PDB file of C-alpha atoms in Angstrom:
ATOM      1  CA  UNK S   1      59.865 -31.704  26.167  1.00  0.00           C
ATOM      2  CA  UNK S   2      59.602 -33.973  22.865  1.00  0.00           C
ATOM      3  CA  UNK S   3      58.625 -33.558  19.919  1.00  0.00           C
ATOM      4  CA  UNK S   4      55.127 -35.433  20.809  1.00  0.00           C
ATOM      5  CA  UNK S   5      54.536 -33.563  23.424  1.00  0.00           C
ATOM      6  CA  UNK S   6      54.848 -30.464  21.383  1.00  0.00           C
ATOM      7  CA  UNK S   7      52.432 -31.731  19.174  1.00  0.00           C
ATOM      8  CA  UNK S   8      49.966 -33.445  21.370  1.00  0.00           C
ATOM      9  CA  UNK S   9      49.818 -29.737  23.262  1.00  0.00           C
ATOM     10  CA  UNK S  10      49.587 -27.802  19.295  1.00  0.00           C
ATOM     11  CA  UNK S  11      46.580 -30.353  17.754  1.00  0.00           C
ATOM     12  CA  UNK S  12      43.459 -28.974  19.166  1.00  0.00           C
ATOM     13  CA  UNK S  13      41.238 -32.086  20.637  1.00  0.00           C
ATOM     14  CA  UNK S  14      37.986 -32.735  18.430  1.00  0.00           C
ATOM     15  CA  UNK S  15      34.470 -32.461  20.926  1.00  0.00           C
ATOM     16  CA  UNK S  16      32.046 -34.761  19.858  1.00  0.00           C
ATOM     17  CA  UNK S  17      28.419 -33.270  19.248  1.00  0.00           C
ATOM     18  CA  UNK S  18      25.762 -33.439  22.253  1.00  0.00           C
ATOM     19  CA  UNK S  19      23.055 -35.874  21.618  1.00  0.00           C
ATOM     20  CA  UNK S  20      19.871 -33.211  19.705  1.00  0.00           C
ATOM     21  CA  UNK S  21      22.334 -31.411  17.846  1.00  0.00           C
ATOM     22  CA  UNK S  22      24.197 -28.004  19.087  1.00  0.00           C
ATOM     23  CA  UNK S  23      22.286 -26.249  22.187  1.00  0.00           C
ATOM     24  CA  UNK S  24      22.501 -24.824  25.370  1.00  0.00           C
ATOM     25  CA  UNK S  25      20.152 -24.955  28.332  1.00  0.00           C
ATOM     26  CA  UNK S  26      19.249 -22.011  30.538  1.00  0.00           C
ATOM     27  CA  UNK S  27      17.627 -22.146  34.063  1.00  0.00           C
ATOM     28  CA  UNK S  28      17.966 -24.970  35.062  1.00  0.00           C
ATOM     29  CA  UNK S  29      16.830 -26.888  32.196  1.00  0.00           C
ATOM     30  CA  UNK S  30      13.876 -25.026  31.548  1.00  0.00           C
ATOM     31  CA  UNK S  31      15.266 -22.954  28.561  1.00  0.00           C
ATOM     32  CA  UNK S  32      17.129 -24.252  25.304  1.00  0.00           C
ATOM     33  CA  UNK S  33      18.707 -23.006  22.347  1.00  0.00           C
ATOM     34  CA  UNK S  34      18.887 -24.667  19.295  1.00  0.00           C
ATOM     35  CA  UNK S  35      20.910 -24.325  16.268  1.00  0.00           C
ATOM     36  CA  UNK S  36      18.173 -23.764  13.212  1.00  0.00           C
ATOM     37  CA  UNK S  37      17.392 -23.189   9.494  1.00  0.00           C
ATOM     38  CA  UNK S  38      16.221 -19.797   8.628  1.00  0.00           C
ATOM     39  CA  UNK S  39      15.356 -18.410   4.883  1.00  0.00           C
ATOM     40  CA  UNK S  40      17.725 -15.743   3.994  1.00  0.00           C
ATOM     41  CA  UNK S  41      17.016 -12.668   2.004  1.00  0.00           C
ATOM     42  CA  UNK S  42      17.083 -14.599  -1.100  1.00  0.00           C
ATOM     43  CA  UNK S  43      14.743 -17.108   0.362  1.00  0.00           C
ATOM     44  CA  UNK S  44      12.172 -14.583   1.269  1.00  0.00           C
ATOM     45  CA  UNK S  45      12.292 -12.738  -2.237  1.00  0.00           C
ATOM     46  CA  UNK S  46      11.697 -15.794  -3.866  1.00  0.00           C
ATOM     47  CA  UNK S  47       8.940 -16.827  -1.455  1.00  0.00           C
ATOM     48  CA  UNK S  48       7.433 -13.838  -2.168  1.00  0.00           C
ATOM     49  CA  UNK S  49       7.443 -14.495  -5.746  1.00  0.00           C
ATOM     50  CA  UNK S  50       5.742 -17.682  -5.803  1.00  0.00           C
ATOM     51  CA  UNK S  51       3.254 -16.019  -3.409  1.00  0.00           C
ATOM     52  CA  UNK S  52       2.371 -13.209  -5.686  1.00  0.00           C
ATOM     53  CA  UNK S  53       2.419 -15.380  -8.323  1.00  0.00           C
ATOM     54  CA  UNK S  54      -0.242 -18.057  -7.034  1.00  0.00           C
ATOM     55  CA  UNK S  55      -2.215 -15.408  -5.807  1.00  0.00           C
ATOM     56  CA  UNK S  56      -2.314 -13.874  -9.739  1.00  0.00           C
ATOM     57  CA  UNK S  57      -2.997 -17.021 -11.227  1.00  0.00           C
ATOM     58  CA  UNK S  58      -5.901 -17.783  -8.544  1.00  0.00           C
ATOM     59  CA  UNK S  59      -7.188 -13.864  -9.274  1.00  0.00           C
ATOM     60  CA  UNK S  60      -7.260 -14.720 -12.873  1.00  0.00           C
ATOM     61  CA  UNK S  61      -9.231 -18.272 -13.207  1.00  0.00           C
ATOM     62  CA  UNK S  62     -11.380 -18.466 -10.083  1.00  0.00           C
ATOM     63  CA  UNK S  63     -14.398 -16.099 -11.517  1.00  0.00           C
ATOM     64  CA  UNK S  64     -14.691 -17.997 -14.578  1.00  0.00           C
ATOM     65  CA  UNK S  65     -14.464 -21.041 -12.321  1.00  0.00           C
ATOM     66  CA  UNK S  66     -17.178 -20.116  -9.902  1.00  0.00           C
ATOM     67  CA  UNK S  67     -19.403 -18.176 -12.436  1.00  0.00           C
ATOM     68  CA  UNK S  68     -19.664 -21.869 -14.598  1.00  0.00           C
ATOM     69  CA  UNK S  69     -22.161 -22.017 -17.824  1.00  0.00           C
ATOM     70  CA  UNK S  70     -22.445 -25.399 -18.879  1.00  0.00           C
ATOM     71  CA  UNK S  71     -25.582 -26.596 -20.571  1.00  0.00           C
ATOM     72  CA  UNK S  72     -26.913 -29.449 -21.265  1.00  0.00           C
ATOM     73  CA  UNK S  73     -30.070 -30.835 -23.857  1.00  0.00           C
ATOM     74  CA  UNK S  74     -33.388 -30.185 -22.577  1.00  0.00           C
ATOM     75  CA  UNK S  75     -36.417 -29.023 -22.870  1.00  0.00           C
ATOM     76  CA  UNK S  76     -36.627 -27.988 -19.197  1.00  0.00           C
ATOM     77  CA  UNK S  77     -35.822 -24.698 -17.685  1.00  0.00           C
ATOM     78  CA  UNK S  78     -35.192 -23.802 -13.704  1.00  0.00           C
ATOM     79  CA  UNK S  79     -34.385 -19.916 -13.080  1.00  0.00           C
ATOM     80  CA  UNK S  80     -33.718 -19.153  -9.456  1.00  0.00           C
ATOM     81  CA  UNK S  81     -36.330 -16.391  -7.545  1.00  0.00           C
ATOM     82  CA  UNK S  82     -33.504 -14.811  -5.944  1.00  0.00           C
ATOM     83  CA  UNK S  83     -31.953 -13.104  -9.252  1.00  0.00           C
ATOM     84  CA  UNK S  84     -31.627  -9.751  -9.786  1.00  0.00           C
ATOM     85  CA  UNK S  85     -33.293  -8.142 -13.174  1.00  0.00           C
ATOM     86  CA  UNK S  86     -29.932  -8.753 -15.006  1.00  0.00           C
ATOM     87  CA  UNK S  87     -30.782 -12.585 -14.321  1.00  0.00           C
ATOM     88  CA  UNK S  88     -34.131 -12.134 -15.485  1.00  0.00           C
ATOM     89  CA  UNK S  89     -33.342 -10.801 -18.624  1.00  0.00           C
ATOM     90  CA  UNK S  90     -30.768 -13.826 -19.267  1.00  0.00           C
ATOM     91  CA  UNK S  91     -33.192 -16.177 -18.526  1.00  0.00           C
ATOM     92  CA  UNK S  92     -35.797 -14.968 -20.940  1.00  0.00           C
ATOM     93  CA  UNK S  93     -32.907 -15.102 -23.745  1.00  0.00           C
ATOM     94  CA  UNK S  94     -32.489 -18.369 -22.862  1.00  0.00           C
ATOM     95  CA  UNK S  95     -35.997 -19.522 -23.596  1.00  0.00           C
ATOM     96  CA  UNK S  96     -36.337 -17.748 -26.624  1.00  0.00           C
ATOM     97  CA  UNK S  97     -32.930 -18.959 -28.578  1.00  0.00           C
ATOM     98  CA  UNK S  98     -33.603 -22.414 -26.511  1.00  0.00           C
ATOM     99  CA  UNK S  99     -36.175 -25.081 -27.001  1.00  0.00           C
ATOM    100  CA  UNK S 100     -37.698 -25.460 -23.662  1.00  0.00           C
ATOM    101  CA  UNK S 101     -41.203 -26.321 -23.124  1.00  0.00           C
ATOM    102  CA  UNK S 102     -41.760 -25.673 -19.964  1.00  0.00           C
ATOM    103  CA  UNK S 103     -40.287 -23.066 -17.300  1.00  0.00           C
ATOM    104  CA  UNK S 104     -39.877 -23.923 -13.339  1.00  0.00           C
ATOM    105  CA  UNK S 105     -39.040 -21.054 -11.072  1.00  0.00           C
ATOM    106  CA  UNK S 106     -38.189 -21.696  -7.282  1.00  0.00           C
ATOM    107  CA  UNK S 107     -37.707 -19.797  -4.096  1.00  0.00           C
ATOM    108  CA  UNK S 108     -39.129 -19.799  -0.450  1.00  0.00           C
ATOM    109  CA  UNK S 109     -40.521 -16.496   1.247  1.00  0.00           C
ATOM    110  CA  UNK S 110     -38.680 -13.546   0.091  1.00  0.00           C
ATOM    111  CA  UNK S 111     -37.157 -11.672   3.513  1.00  0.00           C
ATOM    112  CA  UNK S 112     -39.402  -8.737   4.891  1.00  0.00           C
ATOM    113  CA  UNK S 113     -42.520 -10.426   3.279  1.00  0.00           C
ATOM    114  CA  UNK S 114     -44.348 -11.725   6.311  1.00  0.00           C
ATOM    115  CA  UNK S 115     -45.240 -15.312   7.464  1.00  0.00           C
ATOM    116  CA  UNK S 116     -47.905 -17.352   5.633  1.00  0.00           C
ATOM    117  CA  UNK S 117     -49.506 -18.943   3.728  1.00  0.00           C
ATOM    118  CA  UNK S 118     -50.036 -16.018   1.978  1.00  0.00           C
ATOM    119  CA  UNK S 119     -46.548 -14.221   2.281  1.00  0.00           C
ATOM    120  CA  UNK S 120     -45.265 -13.974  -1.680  1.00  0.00           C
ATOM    121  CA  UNK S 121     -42.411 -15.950  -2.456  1.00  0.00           C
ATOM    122  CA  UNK S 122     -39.631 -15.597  -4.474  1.00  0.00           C
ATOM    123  CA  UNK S 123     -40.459 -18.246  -7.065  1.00  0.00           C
ATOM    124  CA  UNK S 124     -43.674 -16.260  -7.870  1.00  0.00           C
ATOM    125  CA  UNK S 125     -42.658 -13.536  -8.117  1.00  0.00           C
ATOM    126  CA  UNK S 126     -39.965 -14.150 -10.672  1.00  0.00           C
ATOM    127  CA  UNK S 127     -42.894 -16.060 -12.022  1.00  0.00           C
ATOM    128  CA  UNK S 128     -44.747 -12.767 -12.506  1.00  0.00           C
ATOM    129  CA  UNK S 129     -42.106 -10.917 -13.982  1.00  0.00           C
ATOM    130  CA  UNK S 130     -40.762 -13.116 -16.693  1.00  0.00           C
ATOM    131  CA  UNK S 131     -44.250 -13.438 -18.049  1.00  0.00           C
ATOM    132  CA  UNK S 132     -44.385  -9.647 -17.518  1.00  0.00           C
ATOM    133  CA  UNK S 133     -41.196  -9.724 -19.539  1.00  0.00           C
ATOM    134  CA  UNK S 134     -42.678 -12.092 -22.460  1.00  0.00           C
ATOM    135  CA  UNK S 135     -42.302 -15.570 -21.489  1.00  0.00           C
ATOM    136  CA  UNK S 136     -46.243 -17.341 -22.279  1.00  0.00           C
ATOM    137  CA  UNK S 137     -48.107 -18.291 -18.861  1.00  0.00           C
ATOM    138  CA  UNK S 138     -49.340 -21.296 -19.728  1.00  0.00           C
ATOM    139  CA  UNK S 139     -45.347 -22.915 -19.908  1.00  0.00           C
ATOM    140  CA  UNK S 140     -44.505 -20.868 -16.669  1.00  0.00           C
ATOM    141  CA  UNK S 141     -44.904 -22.643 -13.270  1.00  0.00           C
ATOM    142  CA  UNK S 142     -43.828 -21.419  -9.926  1.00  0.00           C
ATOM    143  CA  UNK S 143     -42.733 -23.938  -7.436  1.00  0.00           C
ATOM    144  CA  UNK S 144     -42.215 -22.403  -3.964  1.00  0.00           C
ATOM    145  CA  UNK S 145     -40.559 -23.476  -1.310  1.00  0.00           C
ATOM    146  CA  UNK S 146     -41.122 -23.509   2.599  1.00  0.00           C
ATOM    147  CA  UNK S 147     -39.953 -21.021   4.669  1.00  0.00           C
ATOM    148  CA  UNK S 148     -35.952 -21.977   5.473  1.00  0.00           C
ATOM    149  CA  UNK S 149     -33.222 -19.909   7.351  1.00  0.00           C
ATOM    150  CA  UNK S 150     -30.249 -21.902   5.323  1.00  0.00           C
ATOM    151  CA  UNK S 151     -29.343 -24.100   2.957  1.00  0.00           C
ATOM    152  CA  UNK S 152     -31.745 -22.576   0.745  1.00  0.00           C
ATOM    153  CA  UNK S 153     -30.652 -24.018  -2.754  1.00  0.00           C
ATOM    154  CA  UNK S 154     -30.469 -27.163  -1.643  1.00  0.00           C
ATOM    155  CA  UNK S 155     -34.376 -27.056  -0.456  1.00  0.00           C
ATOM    156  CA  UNK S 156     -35.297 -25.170  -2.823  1.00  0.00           C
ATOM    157  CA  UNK S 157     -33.857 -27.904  -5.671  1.00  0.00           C
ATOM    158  CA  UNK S 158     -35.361 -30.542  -2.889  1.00  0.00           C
ATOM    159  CA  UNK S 159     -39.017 -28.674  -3.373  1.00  0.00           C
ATOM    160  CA  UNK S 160     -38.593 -28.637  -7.378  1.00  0.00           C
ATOM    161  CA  UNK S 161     -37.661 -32.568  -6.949  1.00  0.00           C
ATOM    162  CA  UNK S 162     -40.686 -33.401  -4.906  1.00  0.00           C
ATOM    163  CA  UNK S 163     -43.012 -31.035  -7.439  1.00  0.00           C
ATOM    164  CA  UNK S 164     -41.857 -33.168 -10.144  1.00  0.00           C
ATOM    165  CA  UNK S 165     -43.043 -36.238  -8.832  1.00  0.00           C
ATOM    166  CA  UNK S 166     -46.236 -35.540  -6.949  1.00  0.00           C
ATOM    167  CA  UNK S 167     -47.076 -34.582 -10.605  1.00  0.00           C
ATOM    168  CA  UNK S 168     -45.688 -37.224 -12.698  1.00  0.00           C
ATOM    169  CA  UNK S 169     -43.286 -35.360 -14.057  1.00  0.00           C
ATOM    170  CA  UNK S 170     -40.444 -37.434 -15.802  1.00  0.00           C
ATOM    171  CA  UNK S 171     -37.458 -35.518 -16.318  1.00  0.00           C
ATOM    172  CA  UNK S 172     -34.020 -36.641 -17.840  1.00  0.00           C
ATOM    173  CA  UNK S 173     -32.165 -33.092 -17.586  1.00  0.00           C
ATOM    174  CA  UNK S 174     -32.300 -29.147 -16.895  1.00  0.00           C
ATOM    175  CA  UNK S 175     -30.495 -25.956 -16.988  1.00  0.00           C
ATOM    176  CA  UNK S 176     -30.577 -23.829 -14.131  1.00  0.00           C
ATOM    177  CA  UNK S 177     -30.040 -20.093 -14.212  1.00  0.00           C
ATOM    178  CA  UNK S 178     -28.642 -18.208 -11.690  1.00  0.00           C
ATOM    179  CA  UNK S 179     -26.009 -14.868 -10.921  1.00  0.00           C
ATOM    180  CA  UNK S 180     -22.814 -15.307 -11.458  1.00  0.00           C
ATOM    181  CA  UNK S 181     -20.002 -16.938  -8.461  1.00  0.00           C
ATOM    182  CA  UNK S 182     -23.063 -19.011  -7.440  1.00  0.00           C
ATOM    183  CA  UNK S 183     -23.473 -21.123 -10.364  1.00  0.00           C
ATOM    184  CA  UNK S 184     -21.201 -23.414  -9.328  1.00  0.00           C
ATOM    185  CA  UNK S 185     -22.528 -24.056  -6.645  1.00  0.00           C
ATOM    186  CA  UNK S 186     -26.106 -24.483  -7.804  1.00  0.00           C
ATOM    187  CA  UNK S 187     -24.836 -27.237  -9.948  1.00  0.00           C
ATOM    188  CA  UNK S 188     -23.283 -28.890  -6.954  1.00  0.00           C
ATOM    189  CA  UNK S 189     -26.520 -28.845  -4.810  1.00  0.00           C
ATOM    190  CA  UNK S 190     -28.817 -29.682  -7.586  1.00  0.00           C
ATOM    191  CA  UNK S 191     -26.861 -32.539  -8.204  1.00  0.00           C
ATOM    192  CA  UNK S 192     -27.326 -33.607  -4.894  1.00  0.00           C
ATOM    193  CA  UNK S 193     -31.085 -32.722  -4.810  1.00  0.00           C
ATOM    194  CA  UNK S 194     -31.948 -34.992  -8.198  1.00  0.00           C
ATOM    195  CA  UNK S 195     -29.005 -37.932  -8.395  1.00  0.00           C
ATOM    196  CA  UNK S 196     -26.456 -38.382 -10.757  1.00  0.00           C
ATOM    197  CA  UNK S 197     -28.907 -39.853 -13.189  1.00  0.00           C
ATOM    198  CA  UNK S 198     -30.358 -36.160 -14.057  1.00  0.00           C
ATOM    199  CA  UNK S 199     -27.797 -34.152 -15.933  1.00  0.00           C
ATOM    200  CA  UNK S 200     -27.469 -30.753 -14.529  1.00  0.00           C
ATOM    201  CA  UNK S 201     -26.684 -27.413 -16.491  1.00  0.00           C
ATOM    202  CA  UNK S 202     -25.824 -24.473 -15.565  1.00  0.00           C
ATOM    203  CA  UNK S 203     -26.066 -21.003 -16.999  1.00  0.00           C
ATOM    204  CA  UNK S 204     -24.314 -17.833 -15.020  1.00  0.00           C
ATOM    205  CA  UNK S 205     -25.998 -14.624 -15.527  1.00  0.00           C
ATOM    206  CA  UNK S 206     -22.890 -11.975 -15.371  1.00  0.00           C
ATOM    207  CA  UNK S 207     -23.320  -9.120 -12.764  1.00  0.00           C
ATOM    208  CA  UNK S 208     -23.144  -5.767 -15.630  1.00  0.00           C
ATOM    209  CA  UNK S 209     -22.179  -3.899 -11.828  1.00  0.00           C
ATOM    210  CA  UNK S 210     -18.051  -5.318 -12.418  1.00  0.00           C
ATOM    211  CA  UNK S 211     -15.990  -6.938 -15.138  1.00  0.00           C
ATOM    212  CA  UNK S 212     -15.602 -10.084 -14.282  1.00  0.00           C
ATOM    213  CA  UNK S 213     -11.778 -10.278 -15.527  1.00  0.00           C
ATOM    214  CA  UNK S 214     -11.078  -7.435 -13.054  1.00  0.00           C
ATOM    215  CA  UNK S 215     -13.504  -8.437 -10.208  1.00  0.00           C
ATOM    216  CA  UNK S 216     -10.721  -7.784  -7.353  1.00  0.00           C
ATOM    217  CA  UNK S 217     -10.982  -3.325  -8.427  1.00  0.00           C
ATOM    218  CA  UNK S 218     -15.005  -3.311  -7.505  1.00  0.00           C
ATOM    219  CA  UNK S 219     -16.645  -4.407  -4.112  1.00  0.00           C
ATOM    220  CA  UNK S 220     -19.447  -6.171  -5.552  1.00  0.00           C
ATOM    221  CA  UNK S 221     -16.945  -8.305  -7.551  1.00  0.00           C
ATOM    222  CA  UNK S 222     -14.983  -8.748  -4.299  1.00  0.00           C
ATOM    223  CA  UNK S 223     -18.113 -10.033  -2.325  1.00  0.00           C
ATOM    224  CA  UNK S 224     -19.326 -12.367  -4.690  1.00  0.00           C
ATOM    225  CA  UNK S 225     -15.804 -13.880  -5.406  1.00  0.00           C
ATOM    226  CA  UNK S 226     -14.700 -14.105  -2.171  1.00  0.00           C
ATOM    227  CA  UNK S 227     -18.361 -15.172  -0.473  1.00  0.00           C
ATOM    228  CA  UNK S 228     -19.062 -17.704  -2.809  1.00  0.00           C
ATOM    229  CA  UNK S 229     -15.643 -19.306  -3.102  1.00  0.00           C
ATOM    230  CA  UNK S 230     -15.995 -20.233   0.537  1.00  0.00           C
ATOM    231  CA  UNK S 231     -19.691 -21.037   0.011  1.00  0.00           C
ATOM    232  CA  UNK S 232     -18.334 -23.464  -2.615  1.00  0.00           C
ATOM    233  CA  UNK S 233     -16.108 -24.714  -0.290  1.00  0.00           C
ATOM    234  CA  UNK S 234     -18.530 -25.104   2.408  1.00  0.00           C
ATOM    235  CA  UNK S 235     -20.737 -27.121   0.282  1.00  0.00           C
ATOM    236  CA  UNK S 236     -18.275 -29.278  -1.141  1.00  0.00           C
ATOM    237  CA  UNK S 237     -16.807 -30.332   1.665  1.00  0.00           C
ATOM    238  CA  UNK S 238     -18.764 -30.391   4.824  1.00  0.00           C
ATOM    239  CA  UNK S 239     -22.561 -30.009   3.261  1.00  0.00           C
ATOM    240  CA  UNK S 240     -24.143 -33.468   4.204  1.00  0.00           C
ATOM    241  CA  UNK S 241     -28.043 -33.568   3.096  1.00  0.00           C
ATOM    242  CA  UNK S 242     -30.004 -35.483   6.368  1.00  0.00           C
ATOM    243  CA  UNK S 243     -31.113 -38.720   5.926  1.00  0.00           C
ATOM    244  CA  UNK S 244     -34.429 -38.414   4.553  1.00  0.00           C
ATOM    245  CA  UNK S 245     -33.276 -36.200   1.774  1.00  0.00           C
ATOM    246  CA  UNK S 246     -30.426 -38.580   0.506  1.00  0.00           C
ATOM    247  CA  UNK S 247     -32.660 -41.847   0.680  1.00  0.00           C
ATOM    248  CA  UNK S 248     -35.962 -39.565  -1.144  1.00  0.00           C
ATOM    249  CA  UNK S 249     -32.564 -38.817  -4.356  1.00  0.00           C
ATOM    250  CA  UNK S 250     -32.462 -42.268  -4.435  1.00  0.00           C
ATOM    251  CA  UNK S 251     -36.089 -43.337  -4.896  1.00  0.00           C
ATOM    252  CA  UNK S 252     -36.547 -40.592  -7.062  1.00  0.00           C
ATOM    253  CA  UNK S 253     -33.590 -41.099  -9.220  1.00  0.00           C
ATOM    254  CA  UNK S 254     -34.690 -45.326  -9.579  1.00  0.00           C
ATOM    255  CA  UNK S 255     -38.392 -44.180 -10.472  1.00  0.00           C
ATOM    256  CA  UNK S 256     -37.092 -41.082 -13.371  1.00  0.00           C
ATOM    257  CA  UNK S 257     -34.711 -44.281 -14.916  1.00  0.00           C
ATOM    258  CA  UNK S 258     -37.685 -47.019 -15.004  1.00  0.00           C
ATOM    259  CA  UNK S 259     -40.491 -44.636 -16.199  1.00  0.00           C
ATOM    260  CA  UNK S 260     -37.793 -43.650 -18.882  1.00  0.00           C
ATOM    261  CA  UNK S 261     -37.377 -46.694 -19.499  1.00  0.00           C
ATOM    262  CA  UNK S 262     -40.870 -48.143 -20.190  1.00  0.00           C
ATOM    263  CA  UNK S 263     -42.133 -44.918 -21.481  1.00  0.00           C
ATOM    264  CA  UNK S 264     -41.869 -41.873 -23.152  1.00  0.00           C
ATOM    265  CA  UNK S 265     -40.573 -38.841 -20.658  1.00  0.00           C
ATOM    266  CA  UNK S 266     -43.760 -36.831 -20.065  1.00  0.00           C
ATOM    267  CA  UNK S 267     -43.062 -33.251 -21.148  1.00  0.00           C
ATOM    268  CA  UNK S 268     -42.525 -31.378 -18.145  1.00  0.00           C
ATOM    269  CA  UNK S 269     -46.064 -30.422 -16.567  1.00  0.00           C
TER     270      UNK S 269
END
């Protein structure tokens, strides 16, 4: 035997790969195994981290975010029926350090109430107890809405709209109060009840039940974060208003920028 032969027989023979990378089939064919990428321990601890971590940072900033206060110049408050006494009490701070002239309050039927022309609705009866609470009847004006099942916000903003101009009323801005996670969102609908040529505040009254910078240690802070961030979401990106609703923000928004333009805003009412 020669020295090639020798060698030939010692050099082990390189196997080229299989076309889709290293596997093995089972069964006929039916079965394969695949060579694959896993994350190690050191991979998972440091997924982990960044978990924890995004999940701390979104704890942190995503009250503040939903629970928004942003005002703007007006004479022209909105407070929503729905709110709780803590809201109340907010909103009649608000028009005594403010300079409004005129207070709108809105809401359909409150639940349990009854069908009706006669059934109370929110919107008067917040009426009734801010000017229990101080605020003058004669700049207080409660603008109900119909009886709705959803969306409620939105028609209730849509009612307030349609208010302002079976009346005449010409009005450049408003703050809106509200409770807490939902202010956002009131914002957001508002907006698209009146057009982007009304500027929209907003003013969050805090629920005294939780601290807001520890909302995830009390349930009620838990149900408000966690049910309005995926209101929020909702509304942002699959609320559509119908037809007639998105074509009425336009008309209204072109008549509110030529009667401002030709004339003096009438003060609200």
């Amino acid at each position: 035997m020669t020295n090639n032969d020798t060698d030939e027989i010692a050099r082990p023979r390189t196997q080229l790969p299989k076309p889709g990378g290293n596997s093995s089939s089972r069964f006929w064919g039916v079965f394969s195994q695949r060579e694959r990428w896993g994350l190690s321990l050191r991979g998972w601890l440091f997924l982990v981290c960044v978990m924890s971590a995004t999940f701390v940072v979104l704890a942190v900033n995503v009250h503040p975010f939903l629970a928004q206060t942003s005002r703007v110049d007006t004479n022209t408050l909105v407070v929503e029926g729905w709110v709780h006494e803590f809201g109340v009490r907010v909103a009649i701070e608000e028009f005594r350090t403010g300079k409004y002239e005129r207070v709108f309050t809105t809401g359909g039927p409150q639940e349990g109430s009854g069908v009706g022309n006669n059934a109370p609705t929110a919107a008067e009866v917040v009426a009734d107890w801010l000017h229990y609470r101080g605020i003058p009847a004669d700049v207080l004006q409660a603008v109900p809405s119909q009886e709705i099942k959803w969306d409620r916000t939105y028609q209730s903003a849509i009612a307030l709209r349609n208010w302002f101009s079976e009346h005449g009323v010409t009005v450049r801005s408003l703050n809106v109060v509200t409770e807490t996670t939902h202010a956002r969102r009131t914002r957001l609908l508002y907006t698209e009840a009146f057009g982007d040529r009304i500027a929209i505040g907003i003013i969050a009254a805090d629920n005294p039940e939780y601290d807001p910078r520890r909302w995830w240690k009390y349930s009620n802070g838990v149900r408000d974060v966690v049910g309005e961030a995926l209101a929020y979401l909702y509304a942002k990106l699959f609320f559509h208003p119908n037809r007639a609703d998105s074509a009425n923000v336009g008309d209204w928004s072109q008549n509110a920028a030529r009667l401002s333009a030709i004339a003096p805003a009438q003060p609200a009412g």
